[in-house]
Short mmCIF file of C-alpha atoms and ligand atoms in Angstrom, two decimals:
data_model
loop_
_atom_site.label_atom_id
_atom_site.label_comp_id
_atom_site.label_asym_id
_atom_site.label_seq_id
_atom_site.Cartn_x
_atom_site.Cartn_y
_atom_site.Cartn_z
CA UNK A 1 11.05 -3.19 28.80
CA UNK A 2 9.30 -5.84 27.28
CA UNK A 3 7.75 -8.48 30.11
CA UNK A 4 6.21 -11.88 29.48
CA UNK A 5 2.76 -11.71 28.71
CA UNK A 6 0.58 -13.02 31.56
CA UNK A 7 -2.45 -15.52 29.83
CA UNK A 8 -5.16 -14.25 28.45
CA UNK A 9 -3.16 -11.09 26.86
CA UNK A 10 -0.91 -10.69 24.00
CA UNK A 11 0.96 -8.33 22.29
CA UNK A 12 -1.24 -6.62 19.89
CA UNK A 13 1.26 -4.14 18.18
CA UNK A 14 4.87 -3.77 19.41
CA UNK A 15 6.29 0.21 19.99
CA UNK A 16 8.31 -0.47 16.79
CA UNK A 17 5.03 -1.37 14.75
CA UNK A 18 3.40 1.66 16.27
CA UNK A 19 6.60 3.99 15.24
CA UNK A 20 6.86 2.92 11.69
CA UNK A 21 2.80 3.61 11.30
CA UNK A 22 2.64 6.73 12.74
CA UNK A 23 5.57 7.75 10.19
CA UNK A 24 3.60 6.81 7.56
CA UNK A 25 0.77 8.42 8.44
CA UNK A 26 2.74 11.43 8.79
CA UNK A 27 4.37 11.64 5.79
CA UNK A 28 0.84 10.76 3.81
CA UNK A 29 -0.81 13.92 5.60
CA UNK A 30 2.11 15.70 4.84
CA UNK A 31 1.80 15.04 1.37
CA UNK A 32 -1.88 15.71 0.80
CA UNK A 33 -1.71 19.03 3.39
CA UNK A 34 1.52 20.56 1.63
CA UNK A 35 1.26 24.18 1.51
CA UNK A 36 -1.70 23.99 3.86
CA UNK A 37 -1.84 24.18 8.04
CA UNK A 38 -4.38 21.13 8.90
CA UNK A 39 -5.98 21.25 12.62
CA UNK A 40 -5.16 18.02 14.58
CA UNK A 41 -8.19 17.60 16.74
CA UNK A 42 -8.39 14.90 19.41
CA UNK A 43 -11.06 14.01 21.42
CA UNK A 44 -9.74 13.22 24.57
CA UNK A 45 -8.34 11.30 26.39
CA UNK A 46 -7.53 8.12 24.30
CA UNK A 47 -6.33 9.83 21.25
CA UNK A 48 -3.64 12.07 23.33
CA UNK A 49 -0.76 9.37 22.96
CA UNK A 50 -1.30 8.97 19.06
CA UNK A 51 -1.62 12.61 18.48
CA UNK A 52 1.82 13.69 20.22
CA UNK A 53 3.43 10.95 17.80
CA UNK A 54 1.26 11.90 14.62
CA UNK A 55 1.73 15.54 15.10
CA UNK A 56 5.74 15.18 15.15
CA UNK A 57 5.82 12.77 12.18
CA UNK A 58 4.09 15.68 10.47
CA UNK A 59 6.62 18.56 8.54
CA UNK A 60 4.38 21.21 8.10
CA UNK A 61 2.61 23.74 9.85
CA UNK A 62 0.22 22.51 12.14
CA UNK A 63 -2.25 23.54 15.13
CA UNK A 64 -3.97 20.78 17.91
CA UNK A 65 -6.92 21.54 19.67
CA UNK A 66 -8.79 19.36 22.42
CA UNK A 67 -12.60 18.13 22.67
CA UNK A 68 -13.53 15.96 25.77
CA UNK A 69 -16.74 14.71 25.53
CA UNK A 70 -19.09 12.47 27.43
CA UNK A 71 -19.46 8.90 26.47
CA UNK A 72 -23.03 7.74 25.04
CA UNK A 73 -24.95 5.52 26.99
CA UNK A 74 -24.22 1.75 25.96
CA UNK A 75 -27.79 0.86 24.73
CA UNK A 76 -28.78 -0.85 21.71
CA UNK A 77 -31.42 1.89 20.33
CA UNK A 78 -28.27 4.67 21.46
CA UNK A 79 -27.61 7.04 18.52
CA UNK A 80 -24.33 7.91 20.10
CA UNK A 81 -25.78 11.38 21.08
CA UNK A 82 -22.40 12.68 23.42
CA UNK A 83 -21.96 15.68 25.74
CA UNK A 84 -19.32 18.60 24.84
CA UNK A 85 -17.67 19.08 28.19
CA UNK A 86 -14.83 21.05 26.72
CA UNK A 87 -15.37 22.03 23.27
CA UNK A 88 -12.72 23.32 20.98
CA UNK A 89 -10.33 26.73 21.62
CA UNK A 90 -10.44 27.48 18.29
CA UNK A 91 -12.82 28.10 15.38
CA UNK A 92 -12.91 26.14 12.15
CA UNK A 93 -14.64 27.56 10.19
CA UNK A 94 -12.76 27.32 6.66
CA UNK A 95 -9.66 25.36 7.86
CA UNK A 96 -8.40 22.08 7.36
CA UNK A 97 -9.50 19.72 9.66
CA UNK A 98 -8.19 16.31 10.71
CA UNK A 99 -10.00 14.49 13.59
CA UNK A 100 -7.50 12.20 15.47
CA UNK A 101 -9.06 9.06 17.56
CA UNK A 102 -6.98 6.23 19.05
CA UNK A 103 -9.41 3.65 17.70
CA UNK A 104 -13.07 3.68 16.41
CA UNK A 105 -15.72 0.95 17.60
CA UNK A 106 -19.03 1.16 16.67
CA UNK A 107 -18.30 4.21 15.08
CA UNK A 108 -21.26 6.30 16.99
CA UNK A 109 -19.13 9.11 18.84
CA UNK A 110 -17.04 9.57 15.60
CA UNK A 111 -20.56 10.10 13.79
CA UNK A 112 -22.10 12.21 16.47
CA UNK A 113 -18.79 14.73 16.33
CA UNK A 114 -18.16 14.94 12.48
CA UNK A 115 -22.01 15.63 12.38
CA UNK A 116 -21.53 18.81 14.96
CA UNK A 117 -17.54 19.62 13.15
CA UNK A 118 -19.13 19.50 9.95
CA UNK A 119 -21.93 22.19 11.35
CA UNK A 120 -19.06 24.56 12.05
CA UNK A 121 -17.98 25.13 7.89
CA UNK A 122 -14.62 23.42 8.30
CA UNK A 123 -13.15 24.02 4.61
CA UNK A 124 -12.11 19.73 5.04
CA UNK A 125 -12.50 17.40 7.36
CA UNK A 126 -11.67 13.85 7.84
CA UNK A 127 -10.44 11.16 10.10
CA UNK A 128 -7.13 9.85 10.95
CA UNK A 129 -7.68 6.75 13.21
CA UNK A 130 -4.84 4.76 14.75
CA UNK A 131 -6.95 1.18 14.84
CA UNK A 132 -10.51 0.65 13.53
CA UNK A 133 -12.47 -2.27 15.19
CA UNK A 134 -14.64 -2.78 11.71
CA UNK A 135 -16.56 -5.66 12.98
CA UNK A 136 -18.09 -4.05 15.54
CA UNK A 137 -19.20 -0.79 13.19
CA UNK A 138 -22.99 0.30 13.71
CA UNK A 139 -22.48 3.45 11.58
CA UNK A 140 -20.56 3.79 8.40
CA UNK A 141 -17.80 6.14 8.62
CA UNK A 142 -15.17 7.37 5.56
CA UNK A 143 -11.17 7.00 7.43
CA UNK A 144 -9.32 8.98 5.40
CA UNK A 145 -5.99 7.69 7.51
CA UNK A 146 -5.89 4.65 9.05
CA UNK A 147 -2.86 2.99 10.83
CA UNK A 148 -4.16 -0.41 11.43
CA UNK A 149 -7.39 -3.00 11.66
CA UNK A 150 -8.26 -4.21 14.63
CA UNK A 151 -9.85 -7.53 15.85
CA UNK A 152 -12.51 -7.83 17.96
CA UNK A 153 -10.47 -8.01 21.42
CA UNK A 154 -9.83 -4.95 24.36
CA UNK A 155 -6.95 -2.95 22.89
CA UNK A 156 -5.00 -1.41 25.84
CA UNK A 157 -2.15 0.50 25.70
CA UNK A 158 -0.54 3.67 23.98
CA UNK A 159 -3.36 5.93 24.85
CA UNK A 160 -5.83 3.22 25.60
CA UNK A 161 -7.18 2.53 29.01
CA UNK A 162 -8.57 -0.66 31.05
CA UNK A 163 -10.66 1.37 33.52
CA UNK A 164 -8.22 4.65 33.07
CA UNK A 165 -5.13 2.63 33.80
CA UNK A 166 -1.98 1.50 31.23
CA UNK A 167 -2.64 3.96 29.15
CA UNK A 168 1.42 4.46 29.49
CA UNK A 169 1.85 1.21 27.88
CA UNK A 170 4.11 2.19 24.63
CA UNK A 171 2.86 -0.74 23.05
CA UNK A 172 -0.69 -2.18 22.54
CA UNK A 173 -1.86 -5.90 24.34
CA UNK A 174 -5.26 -7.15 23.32
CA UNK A 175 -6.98 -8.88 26.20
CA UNK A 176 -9.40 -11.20 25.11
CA UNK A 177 -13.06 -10.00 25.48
CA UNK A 178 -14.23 -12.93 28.26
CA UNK A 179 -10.92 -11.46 30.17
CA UNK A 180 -12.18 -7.81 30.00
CA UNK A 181 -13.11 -7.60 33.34
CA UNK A 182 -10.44 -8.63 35.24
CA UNK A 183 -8.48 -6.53 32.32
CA UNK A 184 -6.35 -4.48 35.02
CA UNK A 185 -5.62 -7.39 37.15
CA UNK A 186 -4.43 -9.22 34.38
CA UNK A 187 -2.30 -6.61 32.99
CA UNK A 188 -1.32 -5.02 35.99
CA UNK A 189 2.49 -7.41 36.04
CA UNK A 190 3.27 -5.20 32.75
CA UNK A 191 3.87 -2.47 35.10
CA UNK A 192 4.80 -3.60 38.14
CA UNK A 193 8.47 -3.32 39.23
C1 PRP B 1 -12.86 5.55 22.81
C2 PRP B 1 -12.21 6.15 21.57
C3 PRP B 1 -13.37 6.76 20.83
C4 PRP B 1 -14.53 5.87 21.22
C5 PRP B 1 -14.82 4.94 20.10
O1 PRP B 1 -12.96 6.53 23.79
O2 PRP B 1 -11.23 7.10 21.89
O3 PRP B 1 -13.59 8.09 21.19
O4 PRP B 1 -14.14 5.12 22.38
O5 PRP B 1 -15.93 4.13 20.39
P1 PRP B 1 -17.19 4.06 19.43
O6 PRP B 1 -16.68 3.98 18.02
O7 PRP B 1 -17.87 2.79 19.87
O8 PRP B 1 -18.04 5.26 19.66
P2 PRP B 1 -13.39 6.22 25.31
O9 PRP B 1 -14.85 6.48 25.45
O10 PRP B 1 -12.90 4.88 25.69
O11 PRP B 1 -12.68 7.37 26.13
P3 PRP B 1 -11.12 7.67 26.36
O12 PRP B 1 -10.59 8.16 25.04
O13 PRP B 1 -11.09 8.72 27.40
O14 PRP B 1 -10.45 6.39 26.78
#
């Protein structure tokens, strides 16, 4: 159920927004993979949401595997160096690869994992991203898939978290960034009873 938006928030992308992208994407990677059996990886836990939608928008064969990783210390000289804490099941090594995030930033954890993917000898590999926040990019990155630019506000919502919560949201509410700290107060009517 839709609620009013308390101030401060908006509706970023509505669940119907988010359905018809996710098709898209689907049927593009479907297109470019036919014949082939791509490897959805997500890095959790954002990406989880977009990844059970992607990976059911796609008609071919297809295998998911999981990364979690540890988040790079926020520091301006940071080279987004992260922390495996659960690395893939599987090997990659000559299969098709596509990494699937919930939104890239500055871009650094992306960089720092396609560095140590690309180490493994995947046969492709490239990104699928649901929203890419360009104007806060440090490093360059190629998105092969992308389902939608972002502005520069707190996305929260269908996989993404204010401090771990409303990640349940099925659509996405941008907060504005002065708000981001009282982010859960603020949205926390959405889910109230
Ligand atoms: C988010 C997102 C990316 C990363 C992007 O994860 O899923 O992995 O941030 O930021 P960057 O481009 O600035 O590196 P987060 O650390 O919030 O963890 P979560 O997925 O568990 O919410």
């Amino acid at each position: 159920m839709m609620r009013d938006m308390p101030d401060g928030t908006r509706i970023l992308l509505t669940r119907e927004e988010i359905a018809a992208r996710v098709q898209a994407l689907g049927g593009e990677i479907e297109r470019d993979y036919a014949g082939r059996e791509p490897v959805l990886i997500s890095v959790l836990k954002g990406g989880t949401v977009f990844l059970a939608d992607l990976f059911r928008a796609i008609d071919l064969h297809t295998r998911v595997d999981f990364m979690s990783i540890s988040r790079y210390e926020e520091r301006p000289e940071s080279t987004g160096v992260v922390r495996i804490l659960k690395d893939l099941d599987h090997d990659i090594a000559d299969r098709d690869v596509i990494v699937v995030e919930d939104i890239i930033d500055t871009g650094l954890t992306l960089s720092y994992l396609m560095g140590a993917l690309r180490q493994r000898g995947p046969a492709t590999l490239e990104v699928c991203t649901l929203l890419d926040k360009a104007v806060r990019r440090i490093v360059p990155l190629d998105i092969r898939y992308l389902g939608f630019d972002c502005p520069d506000v707190f996305a929260v919502g269908y996989g993404l978290d204010a401090s771990e919560r409303f990640r349940n949201l099925p659509y996405i509410v941008a907060v504005e960034r002065s708000a981001v700290e009282t982010a859960g107060d603020l949205l926390l009517p959405l889910l109230s009873p």
